[in-house]
PDB file of C-alpha atoms in Angstrom:
ATOM      1  CA  MET A   1      -7.306 -21.360 -20.648  1.00  0.00           C
ATOM      2  CA  GLN A   2     -10.709 -23.083 -20.285  1.00  0.00           C
ATOM      3  CA  LEU A   3      -8.648 -25.581 -17.627  1.00  0.00           C
ATOM      4  CA  LEU A   4      -7.143 -22.589 -16.115  1.00  0.00           C
ATOM      5  CA  LEU A   5     -10.745 -21.175 -15.769  1.00  0.00           C
ATOM      6  CA  LEU A   6     -11.436 -24.415 -14.001  1.00  0.00           C
ATOM      7  CA  VAL A   7      -8.494 -25.265 -11.694  1.00  0.00           C
ATOM      8  CA  ILE A   8      -8.234 -21.944  -9.803  1.00  0.00           C
ATOM      9  CA  PRO A   9     -11.750 -21.697  -8.188  1.00  0.00           C
ATOM     10  CA  SER A  10     -11.354 -25.152  -7.815  1.00  0.00           C
ATOM     11  CA  LEU A  11      -8.338 -25.345  -5.149  1.00  0.00           C
ATOM     12  CA  ALA A  12      -9.401 -21.908  -4.321  1.00  0.00           C
ATOM     13  CA  VAL A  13     -12.256 -24.087  -2.549  1.00  0.00           C
ATOM     14  CA  VAL A  14     -10.377 -27.123  -1.762  1.00  0.00           C
ATOM     15  CA  SER A  15      -7.346 -24.682   0.193  1.00  0.00           C
ATOM     16  CA  ALA A  16     -10.315 -22.890   2.431  1.00  0.00           C
ATOM     17  CA  VAL A  17     -11.956 -26.100   3.317  1.00  0.00           C
ATOM     18  CA  LEU A  18      -8.546 -27.571   4.173  1.00  0.00           C
ATOM     19  CA  ILE A  19      -7.510 -24.710   5.935  1.00  0.00           C
ATOM     20  CA  TYR A  20     -10.600 -24.422   7.829  1.00  0.00           C
ATOM     21  CA  ARG A  21      -8.997 -26.698  10.917  1.00  0.00           C
ATOM     22  CA  HIS A  22      -6.492 -24.609  11.853  1.00  0.00           C
ATOM     23  CA  ASN A  23      -9.095 -21.679  12.821  1.00  0.00           C
ATOM     24  CA  GLY A  24      -8.066 -19.642  16.230  1.00  0.00           C
ATOM     25  CA  LYS A  25      -4.110 -22.162  16.223  1.00  0.00           C
ATOM     26  CA  LYS A  26      -1.840 -19.840  14.902  1.00  0.00           C
ATOM     27  CA  GLU A  27      -1.357 -16.269  13.415  1.00  0.00           C
ATOM     28  CA  VAL A  28       0.171 -14.410  11.140  1.00  0.00           C
ATOM     29  CA  LEU A  29       1.271 -10.687  11.279  1.00  0.00           C
ATOM     30  CA  LYS A  30      -1.761 -10.605  14.122  1.00  0.00           C
ATOM     31  CA  PHE A  31      -4.629 -12.192  11.963  1.00  0.00           C
ATOM     32  CA  ASP A  32      -5.865 -15.750  12.922  1.00  0.00           C
ATOM     33  CA  LEU A  33      -3.822 -18.148  10.160  1.00  0.00           C
ATOM     34  CA  VAL A  34      -7.275 -19.049   8.550  1.00  0.00           C
ATOM     35  CA  GLN A  35      -8.990 -15.413   8.078  1.00  0.00           C
ATOM     36  CA  PHE A  36      -5.390 -14.312   6.240  1.00  0.00           C
ATOM     37  CA  VAL A  37      -5.871 -16.747   3.584  1.00  0.00           C
ATOM     38  CA  TYR A  38      -8.948 -15.656   3.023  1.00  0.00           C
ATOM     39  CA  ALA A  39      -8.473 -12.380   2.786  1.00  0.00           C
ATOM     40  CA  PHE A  40      -4.772 -12.194   1.704  1.00  0.00           C
ATOM     41  CA  VAL A  41      -4.480 -15.619  -0.359  1.00  0.00           C
ATOM     42  CA  LEU A  42      -7.546 -16.858  -1.908  1.00  0.00           C
ATOM     43  CA  SER A  43      -9.891 -13.180  -1.932  1.00  0.00           C
ATOM     44  CA  PRO A  44      -7.150 -11.933  -4.532  1.00  0.00           C
ATOM     45  CA  ALA A  45      -7.009 -14.719  -6.694  1.00  0.00           C
ATOM     46  CA  LEU A  46     -10.186 -14.667  -7.038  1.00  0.00           C
ATOM     47  CA  PHE A  47     -10.152 -11.724  -7.925  1.00  0.00           C
ATOM     48  CA  VAL A  48      -7.655 -12.887 -10.678  1.00  0.00           C
ATOM     49  CA  TRP A  49     -10.029 -15.591 -11.820  1.00  0.00           C
ATOM     50  CA  LEU A  50     -12.723 -13.595 -12.036  1.00  0.00           C
ATOM     51  CA  LYS A  51     -11.199 -10.748 -13.889  1.00  0.00           C
ATOM     52  CA  SER A  52      -9.550 -13.235 -16.561  1.00  0.00           C
ATOM     53  CA  PHE A  53     -13.198 -15.231 -16.434  1.00  0.00           C
ATOM     54  CA  LEU A  54     -14.261 -11.878 -17.537  1.00  0.00           C
ATOM     55  CA  PHE A  55     -12.208 -11.156 -20.191  1.00  0.00           C
ATOM     56  CA  TYR A  56     -12.433 -14.925 -21.222  1.00  0.00           C
ATOM     57  CA  LEU A  57     -16.025 -14.348 -21.573  1.00  0.00           C
ATOM     58  CA  VAL A  58     -16.400 -10.330 -24.018  1.00  0.00           C
ATOM     59  CA  LYS A  59     -13.231 -11.862 -26.248  1.00  0.00           C
ATOM     60  CA  THR A  60     -15.113 -15.185 -27.177  1.00  0.00           C
ATOM     61  CA  ASP A  61     -18.285 -13.949 -28.008  1.00  0.00           C
ATOM     62  CA  PRO A  62     -18.260 -12.928 -31.431  1.00  0.00           C
ATOM     63  CA  GLU A  63     -21.626 -10.704 -30.948  1.00  0.00           C
ATOM     64  CA  LEU A  64     -19.459  -8.329 -28.173  1.00  0.00           C
ATOM     65  CA  ASN A  65     -17.064  -5.935 -30.079  1.00  0.00           C
ATOM     66  CA  PHE A  66     -16.072  -3.541 -27.351  1.00  0.00           C
ATOM     67  CA  SER A  67     -13.801  -0.683 -28.253  1.00  0.00           C
ATOM     68  CA  SER A  68     -10.255  -0.684 -25.694  1.00  0.00           C
ATOM     69  CA  THR A  69     -12.575   2.405 -24.078  1.00  0.00           C
ATOM     70  CA  GLN A  70     -15.674   0.020 -23.203  1.00  0.00           C
ATOM     71  CA  MET A  71     -13.146  -2.578 -22.417  1.00  0.00           C
ATOM     72  CA  TYR A  72     -11.748  -0.269 -19.633  1.00  0.00           C
ATOM     73  CA  ALA A  73     -14.367   0.502 -18.624  1.00  0.00           C
ATOM     74  CA  LEU A  74     -16.219  -2.109 -17.665  1.00  0.00           C
ATOM     75  CA  ASP A  75     -12.666  -3.847 -16.365  1.00  0.00           C
ATOM     76  CA  THR A  76     -12.669  -0.394 -13.731  1.00  0.00           C
ATOM     77  CA  SER A  77     -16.194  -1.072 -13.143  1.00  0.00           C
ATOM     78  CA  PHE A  78     -15.879  -4.481 -11.935  1.00  0.00           C
ATOM     79  CA  SER A  79     -12.895  -3.616 -10.466  1.00  0.00           C
ATOM     80  CA  VAL A  80     -14.003  -1.023  -7.835  1.00  0.00           C
ATOM     81  CA  LEU A  81     -17.239  -2.818  -6.792  1.00  0.00           C
ATOM     82  CA  PHE A  82     -14.968  -5.905  -5.964  1.00  0.00           C
ATOM     83  CA  MET A  83     -12.677  -2.992  -3.605  1.00  0.00           C
ATOM     84  CA  PHE A  84     -15.673  -2.930  -1.918  1.00  0.00           C
ATOM     85  CA  VAL A  85     -16.501  -6.351  -1.293  1.00  0.00           C
ATOM     86  CA  TYR A  86     -12.952  -7.247  -0.510  1.00  0.00           C
ATOM     87  CA  ALA A  87     -13.011  -3.906   1.459  1.00  0.00           C
ATOM     88  CA  PHE A  88     -15.403  -6.103   4.452  1.00  0.00           C
ATOM     89  CA  ILE A  89     -14.003  -9.294   3.820  1.00  0.00           C
ATOM     90  CA  VAL A  90     -10.906  -7.756   5.566  1.00  0.00           C
ATOM     91  CA  ILE A  91     -13.235  -6.460   7.915  1.00  0.00           C
ATOM     92  CA  HIS A  92     -14.631  -9.169   8.518  1.00  0.00           C
ATOM     93  CA  SER A  93     -10.915 -11.235   8.924  1.00  0.00           C
ATOM     94  CA  LEU A  94      -9.886  -9.084  11.090  1.00  0.00           C
ATOM     95  CA  THR A  95     -13.450  -8.654  13.547  1.00  0.00           C
ATOM     96  CA  LYS A  96     -13.500 -12.939  13.608  1.00  0.00           C
ATOM     97  CA  SER A  97      -9.521 -12.761  14.613  1.00  0.00           C
ATOM     98  CA  PHE A  98     -10.784 -10.385  17.748  1.00  0.00           C
ATOM     99  CA  ASN A  99     -13.763 -13.087  18.305  1.00  0.00           C
ATOM    100  CA  LEU A 100     -11.621 -16.161  18.409  1.00  0.00           C
ATOM    101  CA  LYS A 101      -8.725 -13.868  20.942  1.00  0.00           C
ATOM    102  CA  ARG A 102     -12.294 -12.953  23.012  1.00  0.00           C
ATOM    103  CA  LYS A 103     -13.339 -16.695  22.826  1.00  0.00           C
ATOM    104  CA  GLU A 104      -9.587 -17.989  23.633  1.00  0.00           C
ATOM    105  CA  ASP A 105      -9.470 -14.991  26.394  1.00  0.00           C
ATOM    106  CA  PRO A 106     -12.192 -13.248  27.594  1.00  0.00           C
ATOM    107  CA  LEU A 107      -9.934 -10.685  29.092  1.00  0.00           C
ATOM    108  CA  TYR A 108      -8.114 -10.419  26.408  1.00  0.00           C
ATOM    109  CA  ASP A 109      -7.235  -7.095  25.179  1.00  0.00           C
ATOM    110  CA  VAL A 110      -8.957  -5.964  21.859  1.00  0.00           C
ATOM    111  CA  PHE A 111      -7.668  -2.540  21.806  1.00  0.00           C
ATOM    112  CA  ARG A 112      -4.176  -2.982  22.094  1.00  0.00           C
ATOM    113  CA  HIS A 113      -5.004  -5.924  19.611  1.00  0.00           C
ATOM    114  CA  SER A 114      -6.378  -2.951  17.443  1.00  0.00           C
ATOM    115  CA  GLU A 115      -3.370  -0.779  18.126  1.00  0.00           C
ATOM    116  CA  TYR A 116      -1.282  -2.489  16.371  1.00  0.00           C
ATOM    117  CA  PHE A 117      -2.939  -2.612  12.916  1.00  0.00           C
ATOM    118  CA  HIS A 118      -3.864   1.584  13.529  1.00  0.00           C
ATOM    119  CA  LEU A 119      -0.848   2.525  14.697  1.00  0.00           C
ATOM    120  CA  TRP A 120       2.092   0.147  13.494  1.00  0.00           C
ATOM    121  CA  LEU A 121       0.881  -2.328  10.336  1.00  0.00           C
ATOM    122  CA  THR A 122      -1.119  -0.358   8.158  1.00  0.00           C
ATOM    123  CA  HIS A 123       0.645   3.106   8.300  1.00  0.00           C
ATOM    124  CA  LEU A 124       4.141   0.449   7.483  1.00  0.00           C
ATOM    125  CA  VAL A 125       1.847  -1.458   4.234  1.00  0.00           C
ATOM    126  CA  MET A 126       0.994   1.463   3.097  1.00  0.00           C
ATOM    127  CA  TYR A 127       3.436   4.309   3.140  1.00  0.00           C
ATOM    128  CA  LEU A 128       5.899   1.216   1.290  1.00  0.00           C
ATOM    129  CA  GLY A 129       3.297   0.112  -0.404  1.00  0.00           C
ATOM    130  CA  ILE A 130       2.652   3.739  -2.307  1.00  0.00           C
ATOM    131  CA  MET A 131       6.661   4.104  -1.878  1.00  0.00           C
ATOM    132  CA  LEU A 132       5.928   0.323  -4.158  1.00  0.00           C
ATOM    133  CA  ILE A 133       3.856   1.512  -6.491  1.00  0.00           C
ATOM    134  CA  ALA A 134       5.553   5.045  -7.316  1.00  0.00           C
ATOM    135  CA  THR A 135       8.889   3.472  -8.047  1.00  0.00           C
ATOM    136  CA  VAL A 136       6.787   1.141 -10.816  1.00  0.00           C
ATOM    137  CA  VAL A 137       5.313   3.608 -12.293  1.00  0.00           C
ATOM    138  CA  SER A 138       8.516   5.920 -12.242  1.00  0.00           C
ATOM    139  CA  PHE A 139      10.257   3.222 -13.850  1.00  0.00           C
ATOM    140  CA  THR A 140       7.816   2.463 -15.986  1.00  0.00           C
ATOM    141  CA  ASN A 141       7.775   5.478 -17.787  1.00  0.00           C
ATOM    142  CA  LEU A 142      11.426   5.297 -18.526  1.00  0.00           C
ATOM    143  CA  PHE A 143      10.729   2.512 -21.437  1.00  0.00           C
ATOM    144  CA  LEU A 144       7.126   4.306 -22.071  1.00  0.00           C
ATOM    145  CA  PRO A 145       8.144   7.650 -22.397  1.00  0.00           C
ATOM    146  CA  LEU A 146       4.678   9.995 -21.847  1.00  0.00           C
ATOM    147  CA  GLU A 147       3.151  11.577 -25.643  1.00  0.00           C
ATOM    148  CA  LEU A 148       3.017  14.955 -23.584  1.00  0.00           C
ATOM    149  CA  GLU A 149       4.894  18.462 -25.401  1.00  0.00           C
ATOM    150  CA  THR A 150       5.063  21.551 -23.079  1.00  0.00           C
ATOM    151  CA  ASN A 151       7.810  24.687 -22.311  1.00  0.00           C
ATOM    152  CA  ARG A 152      10.262  24.397 -19.917  1.00  0.00           C
ATOM    153  CA  LEU A 153       8.014  26.594 -17.182  1.00  0.00           C
ATOM    154  CA  GLY A 154       5.609  23.401 -17.481  1.00  0.00           C
ATOM    155  CA  PHE A 155       8.153  21.043 -16.216  1.00  0.00           C
ATOM    156  CA  TYR A 156       9.479  22.847 -13.664  1.00  0.00           C
ATOM    157  CA  LEU A 157       6.059  23.305 -12.599  1.00  0.00           C
ATOM    158  CA  LEU A 158       5.963  20.033 -12.539  1.00  0.00           C
ATOM    159  CA  LEU A 159       8.877  19.179 -11.021  1.00  0.00           C
ATOM    160  CA  LEU A 160       7.738  22.146  -7.719  1.00  0.00           C
ATOM    161  CA  VAL A 161       4.689  19.480  -7.392  1.00  0.00           C
ATOM    162  CA  GLY A 162       7.264  16.649  -6.744  1.00  0.00           C
ATOM    163  CA  VAL A 163       9.053  19.310  -4.394  1.00  0.00           C
ATOM    164  CA  PHE A 164       5.639  19.923  -2.022  1.00  0.00           C
ATOM    165  CA  GLY A 165       5.232  16.561  -2.695  1.00  0.00           C
ATOM    166  CA  GLY A 166       7.689  15.394  -0.240  1.00  0.00           C
ATOM    167  CA  LEU A 167       7.242  17.631   2.099  1.00  0.00           C
ATOM    168  CA  GLY A 168       3.831  16.506   2.302  1.00  0.00           C
ATOM    169  CA  ALA A 169       4.868  12.970   2.345  1.00  0.00           C
ATOM    170  CA  PHE A 170       7.625  13.399   5.210  1.00  0.00           C
ATOM    171  CA  SER A 171       4.598  15.569   6.899  1.00  0.00           C
ATOM    172  CA  GLY A 172       2.382  12.619   7.025  1.00  0.00           C
ATOM    173  CA  VAL A 173       4.593   9.770   7.581  1.00  0.00           C
ATOM    174  CA  TRP A 174       5.596  12.284  10.696  1.00  0.00           C
ATOM    175  CA  LEU A 175       2.028  13.368  12.010  1.00  0.00           C
ATOM    176  CA  SER A 176       1.061   8.813  11.393  1.00  0.00           C
ATOM    177  CA  ASP A 177       4.556   8.357  13.759  1.00  0.00           C
ATOM    178  CA  PRO A 178       3.146   5.598  16.514  1.00  0.00           C
ATOM    179  CA  GLU A 179       6.270   6.781  17.977  1.00  0.00           C
ATOM    180  CA  GLU A 180       7.433   2.609  18.496  1.00  0.00           C
ATOM    181  CA  ALA A 181       9.389   0.254  17.256  1.00  0.00           C
ATOM    182  CA  ASN A 182      11.311   2.735  14.929  1.00  0.00           C
ATOM    183  CA  PHE A 183       8.791   3.666  12.543  1.00  0.00           C
ATOM    184  CA  LEU A 184      10.776   6.632  11.430  1.00  0.00           C
ATOM    185  CA  ARG A 185      13.589   4.812  10.919  1.00  0.00           C
ATOM    186  CA  ILE A 186      12.060   2.616   8.831  1.00  0.00           C
ATOM    187  CA  MET A 187      10.740   5.057   6.871  1.00  0.00           C
ATOM    188  CA  LYS A 188      13.744   6.942   6.810  1.00  0.00           C
ATOM    189  CA  LEU A 189      15.641   3.757   5.384  1.00  0.00           C
ATOM    190  CA  ALA A 190      12.932   2.872   2.398  1.00  0.00           C
ATOM    191  CA  SER A 191      12.740   6.480   1.167  1.00  0.00           C
ATOM    192  CA  GLY A 192      16.861   6.612   1.027  1.00  0.00           C
ATOM    193  CA  LEU A 193      17.177   3.576  -0.797  1.00  0.00           C
ATOM    194  CA  VAL A 194      14.128   4.413  -3.569  1.00  0.00           C
ATOM    195  CA  PHE A 195      16.037   7.797  -3.743  1.00  0.00           C
ATOM    196  CA  LEU A 196      19.528   5.876  -4.074  1.00  0.00           C
ATOM    197  CA  LEU A 197      17.417   3.396  -6.842  1.00  0.00           C
ATOM    198  CA  HIS A 198      16.138   6.513  -8.833  1.00  0.00           C
ATOM    199  CA  VAL A 199      20.341   7.970  -8.944  1.00  0.00           C
ATOM    200  CA  ILE A 200      20.962   4.711  -9.759  1.00  0.00           C
ATOM    201  CA  VAL A 201      18.912   3.651 -12.782  1.00  0.00           C
ATOM    202  CA  TYR A 202      19.543   7.609 -14.267  1.00  0.00           C
ATOM    203  CA  PHE A 203      23.149   6.855 -14.514  1.00  0.00           C
ATOM    204  CA  LEU A 204      22.414   3.384 -16.219  1.00  0.00           C
ATOM    205  CA  ILE A 205      19.374   4.638 -18.873  1.00  0.00           C
ATOM    206  CA  GLU A 206      20.381   8.469 -18.407  1.00  0.00           C
ATOM    207  CA  PRO A 207      16.876   8.981 -19.321  1.00  0.00           C
ATOM    208  CA  GLY A 208      16.668  13.250 -20.584  1.00  0.00           C
ATOM    209  CA  PHE A 209      14.961  15.850 -18.847  1.00  0.00           C
ATOM    210  CA  SER A 210      12.171  16.724 -20.267  1.00  0.00           C
ATOM    211  CA  ILE A 211       8.198  15.752 -19.268  1.00  0.00           C
ATOM    212  CA  LYS A 212       8.007  12.976 -21.617  1.00  0.00           C
ATOM    213  CA  TYR A 213       9.570  11.305 -18.771  1.00  0.00           C
ATOM    214  CA  GLY A 214       7.699  13.161 -16.702  1.00  0.00           C
ATOM    215  CA  PHE A 215       6.573  10.456 -14.294  1.00  0.00           C
ATOM    216  CA  TYR A 216      10.084   9.548 -13.046  1.00  0.00           C
ATOM    217  CA  TRP A 217      11.477  12.838 -12.625  1.00  0.00           C
ATOM    218  CA  LEU A 218       8.379  13.394 -10.445  1.00  0.00           C
ATOM    219  CA  THR A 219       9.212  10.918  -7.906  1.00  0.00           C
ATOM    220  CA  LEU A 220      12.691  11.514  -7.970  1.00  0.00           C
ATOM    221  CA  MET A 221      12.062  14.813  -6.783  1.00  0.00           C
ATOM    222  CA  THR A 222       9.468  13.602  -4.477  1.00  0.00           C
ATOM    223  CA  PHE A 223      11.678  11.159  -2.709  1.00  0.00           C
ATOM    224  CA  ALA A 224      14.749  14.193  -2.878  1.00  0.00           C
ATOM    225  CA  THR A 225      12.645  16.157  -0.943  1.00  0.00           C
ATOM    226  CA  ALA A 226      11.680  13.565   1.575  1.00  0.00           C
ATOM    227  CA  VAL A 227      15.565  12.360   2.121  1.00  0.00           C
ATOM    228  CA  PHE A 228      16.767  15.736   2.698  1.00  0.00           C
ATOM    229  CA  CYS A 229      13.068  16.363   5.044  1.00  0.00           C
ATOM    230  CA  PHE A 230      14.072  13.233   7.173  1.00  0.00           C
ATOM    231  CA  PHE A 231      18.139  14.610   7.643  1.00  0.00           C
ATOM    232  CA  PHE A 232      17.695  18.113   7.998  1.00  0.00           C
ATOM    233  CA  PHE A 233      14.188  18.821   9.434  1.00  0.00           C
ATOM    234  CA  HIS A 234      13.500  15.321  11.737  1.00  0.00           C
ATOM    235  CA  ARG A 235      15.596  16.429  14.801  1.00  0.00           C
ATOM    236  CA  SER A 236      14.715  20.562  14.285  1.00  0.00           C
ATOM    237  CA  GLU A 237      13.028  21.813  16.951  1.00  0.00           C
ATOM    238  CA  LYS A 238      11.183  24.552  15.181  1.00  0.00           C
ATOM    239  CA  ALA A 239       9.676  21.693  12.615  1.00  0.00           C
ATOM    240  CA  LYS A 240       8.757  19.976  16.195  1.00  0.00           C
ATOM    241  CA  GLY A 241       6.871  23.077  17.069  1.00  0.00           C
ATOM    242  CA  LEU A 242       4.665  22.903  13.517  1.00  0.00           C
ATOM    243  CA  LEU A 243       4.030  19.637  12.966  1.00  0.00           C
ATOM    244  CA  GLU A 244       2.500  19.275  16.586  1.00  0.00           C
ATOM    245  CA  LYS A 245      -0.214  21.319  15.657  1.00  0.00           C
ATOM    246  CA  PHE A 246      -1.376  18.843  13.669  1.00  0.00           C
ATOM    247  CA  LYS A 247      -1.308  15.631  15.586  1.00  0.00           C
ATOM    248  CA  HIS A 248      -3.815  13.700  16.965  1.00  0.00           C
ATOM    249  CA  HIS A 249      -4.094  15.245  20.499  1.00  0.00           C
ATOM    250  CA  LYS A 250      -6.166  12.297  20.796  1.00  0.00           C
ATOM    251  CA  TRP A 251      -3.340  10.289  20.769  1.00  0.00           C
ATOM    252  CA  GLU A 252      -2.668   9.626  24.154  1.00  0.00           C
ATOM    253  CA  PHE A 253      -4.765   6.508  24.394  1.00  0.00           C
ATOM    254  CA  LYS A 254      -2.363   4.752  22.236  1.00  0.00           C
ATOM    255  CA  ALA A 255      -1.947   1.202  23.809  1.00  0.00           C
ATOM    256  CA  ASP A 256       2.691   0.677  23.331  1.00  0.00           C
ATOM    257  CA  ILE A 257       2.031  -2.002  21.478  1.00  0.00           C
ATOM    258  CA  PHE A 258       5.493  -3.696  21.356  1.00  0.00           C
ATOM    259  CA  LYS A 259       6.140  -3.763  24.934  1.00  0.00           C
ATOM    260  CA  LYS A 260       4.770  -6.859  27.357  1.00  0.00           C
ATOM    261  CA  LYS A 261       1.477  -6.519  29.321  1.00  0.00           C
TER     262      LYS A 261
END
């Protein structure tokens, strides 16, 4: 453990120094390669190392006898603080990528570059990431049932929440559609795959229809509703007219980022 606590930061520092010579030479997902590594490789590695180091200090100090609640509070406080710092690290990496492009080409279209993140990459990562997290929590619930008791009405209300959650998820995806590069098709396919995976798992594990597996059933109903909406509402003119009222009406300024200038 002590060896790992010394090796990880040392490797991170060496990697940061070695990769810096590629500054401005290559790109990954429209980020400068160096800035991408700093933001999405080294910073998460530093976060894991700091959490491990904090845990090591607390556990090895005999005078600190923290309860599980105190450990949770300490870990949560540290994680939230790091998240604020990390948000600015990502902002710096993004703006640094813009700066390098402008240095190379004074006429470079920064707005077009930023719209790639605004209209495409962030939406895709956020929605797919939420799907992945929901699936992990749902499947974890199958092996760790909730220690809750409620009547049938309470359980059915939970399923109803899933239905409204699916409607909200579908509406959110549709409203944030950049109308380019088959975004809705990707989201429709991803939702269908997650729903199908939940159905397959149901036949393999056969969880009880109760609140003990509430997260699983909530997630299943959410994705079932979303898939239903994608199939039947997507081409409905009435549904389009309703959602158009909530559209970003100033999006007529968006750039056509997937076509050549």
